[in-house]
PDB file of C-alpha atoms in Angstrom:
ATOM      1  CA  MET D   1       0.278  -0.167   0.134  1.00  0.00           C
ATOM      2  CA  THR D   2       1.983   3.171  -0.796  1.00  0.00           C
ATOM      3  CA  ARG D   3       0.523   7.137   0.029  1.00  0.00           C
ATOM      4  CA  ASN D   4      -0.669   8.871  -2.269  1.00  0.00           C
ATOM      5  CA  PRO D   5       1.218  11.831  -2.551  1.00  0.00           C
ATOM      6  CA  ARG D   6      -1.355  14.661  -3.191  1.00  0.00           C
ATOM      7  CA  ILE D   7      -2.903  13.968   0.148  1.00  0.00           C
ATOM      8  CA  LYS D   8      -1.490  15.976   2.711  1.00  0.00           C
ATOM      9  CA  ARG D   9      -1.270  14.661   6.816  1.00  0.00           C
ATOM     10  CA  LYS D  10      -1.030  16.914   9.135  1.00  0.00           C
ATOM     11  CA  ARG D  11       2.524  16.030  10.434  1.00  0.00           C
ATOM     12  CA  ARG D  12       2.246  15.450  14.546  1.00  0.00           C
ATOM     13  CA  THR D  13       4.297  16.335  17.507  1.00  0.00           C
ATOM     14  CA  LYS D  14       6.362  13.864  18.959  1.00  0.00           C
ATOM     15  CA  ALA D  15       3.700  15.001  22.303  1.00  0.00           C
ATOM     16  CA  GLU D  16       1.090  14.031  20.137  1.00  0.00           C
ATOM     17  CA  LEU D  17       2.263  10.931  19.313  1.00  0.00           C
ATOM     18  CA  LEU D  18       2.807  10.059  23.117  1.00  0.00           C
ATOM     19  CA  PRO D  19       0.347   8.829  25.255  1.00  0.00           C
ATOM     20  CA  LEU D  20      -0.863  11.195  28.092  1.00  0.00           C
ATOM     21  CA  SER D  21       0.881  11.495  30.555  1.00  0.00           C
ATOM     22  CA  ASN D  22       0.329   9.649  33.957  1.00  0.00           C
ATOM     23  CA  ALA D  23      -1.441  12.437  36.151  1.00  0.00           C
ATOM     24  CA  ASP D  24      -3.806  13.021  33.111  1.00  0.00           C
ATOM     25  CA  VAL D  25      -4.624   9.353  33.153  1.00  0.00           C
ATOM     26  CA  ARG D  26      -5.128   9.601  36.649  1.00  0.00           C
ATOM     27  CA  ALA D  27      -7.244  12.591  36.557  1.00  0.00           C
ATOM     28  CA  LEU D  28      -9.127  11.476  33.761  1.00  0.00           C
ATOM     29  CA  SER D  29     -10.165   8.292  35.088  1.00  0.00           C
ATOM     30  CA  LEU D  30     -10.049   9.371  38.725  1.00  0.00           C
ATOM     31  CA  GLU D  31     -13.331  11.234  37.555  1.00  0.00           C
ATOM     32  CA  GLY D  32     -15.757   8.579  36.365  1.00  0.00           C
ATOM     33  CA  HIS D  33     -14.658   6.657  39.118  1.00  0.00           C
ATOM     34  CA  VAL D  34     -15.257   9.466  41.790  1.00  0.00           C
ATOM     35  CA  ALA D  35     -18.813   9.744  40.254  1.00  0.00           C
ATOM     36  CA  LEU D  36     -19.788   6.528  40.319  1.00  0.00           C
ATOM     37  CA  ALA D  37     -18.575   5.929  43.644  1.00  0.00           C
ATOM     38  CA  ALA D  38     -20.667   9.517  44.675  1.00  0.00           C
ATOM     39  CA  VAL D  39     -23.701   8.337  42.839  1.00  0.00           C
ATOM     40  CA  ARG D  40     -23.849   4.641  43.813  1.00  0.00           C
ATOM     41  CA  SER D  41     -22.999   5.882  48.188  1.00  0.00           C
ATOM     42  CA  GLY D  42     -26.559   8.149  47.360  1.00  0.00           C
ATOM     43  CA  HIS D  43     -24.244  11.292  47.135  1.00  0.00           C
ATOM     44  CA  GLY D  44     -24.062  12.396  43.372  1.00  0.00           C
ATOM     45  CA  GLY D  45     -26.138  14.134  42.206  1.00  0.00           C
ATOM     46  CA  ALA D  46     -25.933  16.194  38.494  1.00  0.00           C
ATOM     47  CA  VAL D  47     -22.706  17.109  37.804  1.00  0.00           C
ATOM     48  CA  GLN D  48     -21.533  13.692  38.645  1.00  0.00           C
ATOM     49  CA  LEU D  49     -23.585  12.099  35.956  1.00  0.00           C
ATOM     50  CA  GLY D  50     -22.269  14.774  33.822  1.00  0.00           C
ATOM     51  CA  TYR D  51     -19.244  13.385  34.442  1.00  0.00           C
ATOM     52  CA  LEU D  52     -20.086   9.558  33.942  1.00  0.00           C
ATOM     53  CA  ALA D  53     -21.956  10.968  30.650  1.00  0.00           C
ATOM     54  CA  LYS D  54     -18.944  12.803  29.372  1.00  0.00           C
ATOM     55  CA  THR D  55     -16.889   8.999  30.134  1.00  0.00           C
ATOM     56  CA  VAL D  56     -19.316   7.063  28.058  1.00  0.00           C
ATOM     57  CA  TYR D  57     -19.543   9.141  25.210  1.00  0.00           C
ATOM     58  CA  LEU D  58     -15.301   9.867  25.128  1.00  0.00           C
ATOM     59  CA  THR D  59     -15.043   6.052  25.593  1.00  0.00           C
ATOM     60  CA  PHE D  60     -17.260   5.695  22.206  1.00  0.00           C
ATOM     61  CA  PHE D  61     -15.311   8.134  20.063  1.00  0.00           C
ATOM     62  CA  LEU D  62     -12.619   6.437  21.273  1.00  0.00           C
ATOM     63  CA  GLN D  63     -12.559   3.088  20.709  1.00  0.00           C
ATOM     64  CA  ASN D  64     -14.236   4.657  16.942  1.00  0.00           C
ATOM     65  CA  LEU D  65     -10.749   6.481  16.511  1.00  0.00           C
ATOM     66  CA  MET D  66      -8.598   3.431  18.030  1.00  0.00           C
ATOM     67  CA  ALA D  67      -9.695   1.374  15.626  1.00  0.00           C
ATOM     68  CA  GLN D  68     -10.652  -1.140  18.591  1.00  0.00           C
ATOM     69  CA  GLU D  69     -14.254  -3.608  18.466  1.00  0.00           C
ATOM     70  CA  VAL D  70     -17.415  -0.922  19.295  1.00  0.00           C
ATOM     71  CA  ASP D  71     -19.799  -2.750  21.623  1.00  0.00           C
ATOM     72  CA  VAL D  72     -22.491  -0.914  20.930  1.00  0.00           C
ATOM     73  CA  VAL D  73     -24.795  -2.408  23.339  1.00  0.00           C
ATOM     74  CA  LEU D  74     -22.339  -1.132  25.892  1.00  0.00           C
ATOM     75  CA  PHE D  75     -22.874   2.250  25.264  1.00  0.00           C
ATOM     76  CA  GLN D  76     -26.642   1.912  24.396  1.00  0.00           C
ATOM     77  CA  GLU D  77     -27.365   0.750  27.957  1.00  0.00           C
ATOM     78  CA  ALA D  78     -24.981   3.011  29.855  1.00  0.00           C
ATOM     79  CA  GLU D  79     -26.942   6.001  27.631  1.00  0.00           C
ATOM     80  CA  ALA D  80     -30.459   4.109  28.913  1.00  0.00           C
ATOM     81  CA  ILE D  81     -28.593   3.941  32.415  1.00  0.00           C
ATOM     82  CA  ILE D  82     -27.946   7.793  32.330  1.00  0.00           C
ATOM     83  CA  ASP D  83     -30.938   9.017  31.143  1.00  0.00           C
ATOM     84  CA  ARG D  84     -33.014   6.934  33.461  1.00  0.00           C
ATOM     85  CA  CYS D  85     -30.931   8.121  36.220  1.00  0.00           C
ATOM     86  CA  ILE D  86     -31.988  11.636  34.951  1.00  0.00           C
ATOM     87  CA  ASP D  87     -35.514  10.695  35.357  1.00  0.00           C
ATOM     88  CA  ARG D  88     -35.395   8.905  38.680  1.00  0.00           C
ATOM     89  CA  ALA D  89     -33.916  12.481  39.478  1.00  0.00           C
ATOM     90  CA  SER D  90     -36.568  14.716  38.488  1.00  0.00           C
ATOM     91  CA  THR D  91     -39.560  12.575  39.303  1.00  0.00           C
ATOM     92  CA  VAL D  92     -38.245  11.140  42.914  1.00  0.00           C
ATOM     93  CA  GLY D  93     -36.247  13.833  43.504  1.00  0.00           C
ATOM     94  CA  ARG D  94     -32.216  11.101  43.963  1.00  0.00           C
ATOM     95  CA  TRP D  95     -29.653  10.528  41.779  1.00  0.00           C
ATOM     96  CA  SER D  96     -29.161   6.931  42.410  1.00  0.00           C
ATOM     97  CA  LEU D  97     -28.183   3.439  40.235  1.00  0.00           C
ATOM     98  CA  LEU D  98     -29.626  -0.087  40.523  1.00  0.00           C
ATOM     99  CA  GLU D  99     -27.438  -2.617  41.071  1.00  0.00           C
ATOM    100  CA  GLN D 100     -27.136  -4.118  37.618  1.00  0.00           C
ATOM    101  CA  ASP D 101     -26.533  -0.127  36.084  1.00  0.00           C
ATOM    102  CA  LEU D 102     -23.511   0.083  38.419  1.00  0.00           C
ATOM    103  CA  VAL D 103     -22.097  -3.154  36.677  1.00  0.00           C
ATOM    104  CA  VAL D 104     -22.071  -1.771  33.519  1.00  0.00           C
ATOM    105  CA  LEU D 105     -21.267   1.859  34.510  1.00  0.00           C
ATOM    106  CA  GLU D 106     -18.124  -0.378  36.312  1.00  0.00           C
ATOM    107  CA  ARG D 107     -17.391  -2.712  33.098  1.00  0.00           C
ATOM    108  CA  LEU D 108     -17.082   0.882  31.030  1.00  0.00           C
ATOM    109  CA  LEU D 109     -15.439   2.492  33.078  1.00  0.00           C
ATOM    110  CA  ILE D 110     -12.510  -0.536  32.923  1.00  0.00           C
ATOM    111  CA  VAL D 111     -12.429  -0.164  29.156  1.00  0.00           C
ATOM    112  CA  TYR D 112     -12.381   3.374  29.366  1.00  0.00           C
ATOM    113  CA  ASP D 113      -8.765   3.245  31.773  1.00  0.00           C
ATOM    114  CA  THR D 114      -7.245   0.388  28.825  1.00  0.00           C
ATOM    115  CA  GLN D 115      -8.339   2.904  26.623  1.00  0.00           C
ATOM    116  CA  LEU D 116      -6.320   6.033  28.330  1.00  0.00           C
ATOM    117  CA  GLU D 117      -3.547   4.043  29.165  1.00  0.00           C
ATOM    118  CA  ALA D 118      -2.498   3.538  25.116  1.00  0.00           C
ATOM    119  CA  VAL D 119      -4.253   6.418  23.760  1.00  0.00           C
ATOM    120  CA  PRO D 120      -2.313   8.422  22.084  1.00  0.00           C
ATOM    121  CA  ALA D 121      -2.319  12.527  23.188  1.00  0.00           C
ATOM    122  CA  TYR D 122      -3.480  13.664  19.256  1.00  0.00           C
ATOM    123  CA  LEU D 123      -6.550  11.082  19.114  1.00  0.00           C
ATOM    124  CA  PHE D 124      -7.518  11.881  22.779  1.00  0.00           C
ATOM    125  CA  SER D 125      -7.696  15.817  21.163  1.00  0.00           C
ATOM    126  CA  GLU D 126      -9.952  14.188  18.201  1.00  0.00           C
ATOM    127  CA  ALA D 127     -12.137  12.079  20.530  1.00  0.00           C
ATOM    128  CA  TRP D 128     -12.584  15.495  23.195  1.00  0.00           C
ATOM    129  CA  GLU D 129     -13.500  17.437  19.997  1.00  0.00           C
ATOM    130  CA  ARG D 130     -15.988  14.880  18.965  1.00  0.00           C
ATOM    131  CA  PHE D 131     -17.681  15.248  22.226  1.00  0.00           C
ATOM    132  CA  GLN D 132     -17.851  18.651  22.193  1.00  0.00           C
ATOM    133  CA  ARG D 133     -19.520  18.710  19.019  1.00  0.00           C
ATOM    134  CA  ALA D 134     -21.930  16.275  19.972  1.00  0.00           C
ATOM    135  CA  MET D 135     -22.934  17.975  23.098  1.00  0.00           C
ATOM    136  CA  VAL D 136     -23.061  21.581  21.161  1.00  0.00           C
ATOM    137  CA  SER D 137     -25.347  20.056  18.192  1.00  0.00           C
ATOM    138  CA  SER D 138     -27.516  18.454  20.971  1.00  0.00           C
ATOM    139  CA  LEU D 139     -27.578  21.295  23.278  1.00  0.00           C
ATOM    140  CA  GLN D 140     -31.133  22.360  24.248  1.00  0.00           C
ATOM    141  CA  ARG D 141     -31.678  26.202  26.153  1.00  0.00           C
ATOM    142  CA  PRO D 142     -34.090  25.210  29.160  1.00  0.00           C
ATOM    143  CA  PHE D 143     -35.027  28.991  28.877  1.00  0.00           C
ATOM    144  CA  ASP D 144     -36.048  28.227  24.592  1.00  0.00           C
ATOM    145  CA  SER D 145     -38.767  26.084  26.548  1.00  0.00           C
ATOM    146  CA  VAL D 146     -40.258  28.232  29.257  1.00  0.00           C
ATOM    147  CA  GLU D 147     -42.906  29.089  26.929  1.00  0.00           C
ATOM    148  CA  THR D 148     -44.350  26.041  26.365  1.00  0.00           C
ATOM    149  CA  GLY D 149     -44.220  24.902  30.301  1.00  0.00           C
ATOM    150  CA  LYS D 150     -41.801  22.374  29.858  1.00  0.00           C
ATOM    151  CA  LEU D 151     -39.094  23.689  31.735  1.00  0.00           C
ATOM    152  CA  GLU D 152     -37.498  20.341  33.706  1.00  0.00           C
ATOM    153  CA  PHE D 153     -35.355  22.596  36.125  1.00  0.00           C
ATOM    154  CA  THR D 154     -35.702  25.748  37.846  1.00  0.00           C
ATOM    155  CA  ILE D 155     -32.935  28.253  38.881  1.00  0.00           C
ATOM    156  CA  SER D 156     -33.808  27.511  41.904  1.00  0.00           C
ATOM    157  CA  GLU D 157     -32.841  23.707  41.865  1.00  0.00           C
ATOM    158  CA  LEU D 158     -30.212  24.154  39.913  1.00  0.00           C
ATOM    159  CA  ARG D 159     -28.956  26.020  42.633  1.00  0.00           C
ATOM    160  CA  ALA D 160     -29.176  23.924  45.096  1.00  0.00           C
ATOM    161  CA  GLN D 161     -27.525  20.626  43.667  1.00  0.00           C
ATOM    162  CA  MET D 162     -24.387  22.800  42.654  1.00  0.00           C
ATOM    163  CA  LYS D 163     -24.222  22.950  46.581  1.00  0.00           C
TER     164      LYS D 163
END
């Protein structure tokens, strides 16, 4: 297989080709594990669910970029678990996960940890950019729905969650 001389690839720096630093790997891994532990113990909230959702999507994008076999069912289950937790919080007022949901998210965190240890920095950056584009393209502004009376969270509820 020969390279097409007309196609120019961006030259990568040494830092971009190297794996993430040990400190970065630990920090990124810890975000997901601490978030899951907080929700498991009953002390989680919207912020922790946000970290878990971010981990789900980054893991998916990394699997795709690293040319790993993608277990779509794992990601669909994890996304559904996050959605159910959000629904539960809005109806019952408690951010909680069922035991079988914890097992799925733990499995996903193991995949993420393995990826973080091996991924070159440039691929992590690309996964992060894809994640940000996906979030921005699906962003819904809660104040747009005030007219229809479908505002899910009030400002006071948001402030309470952030404490």
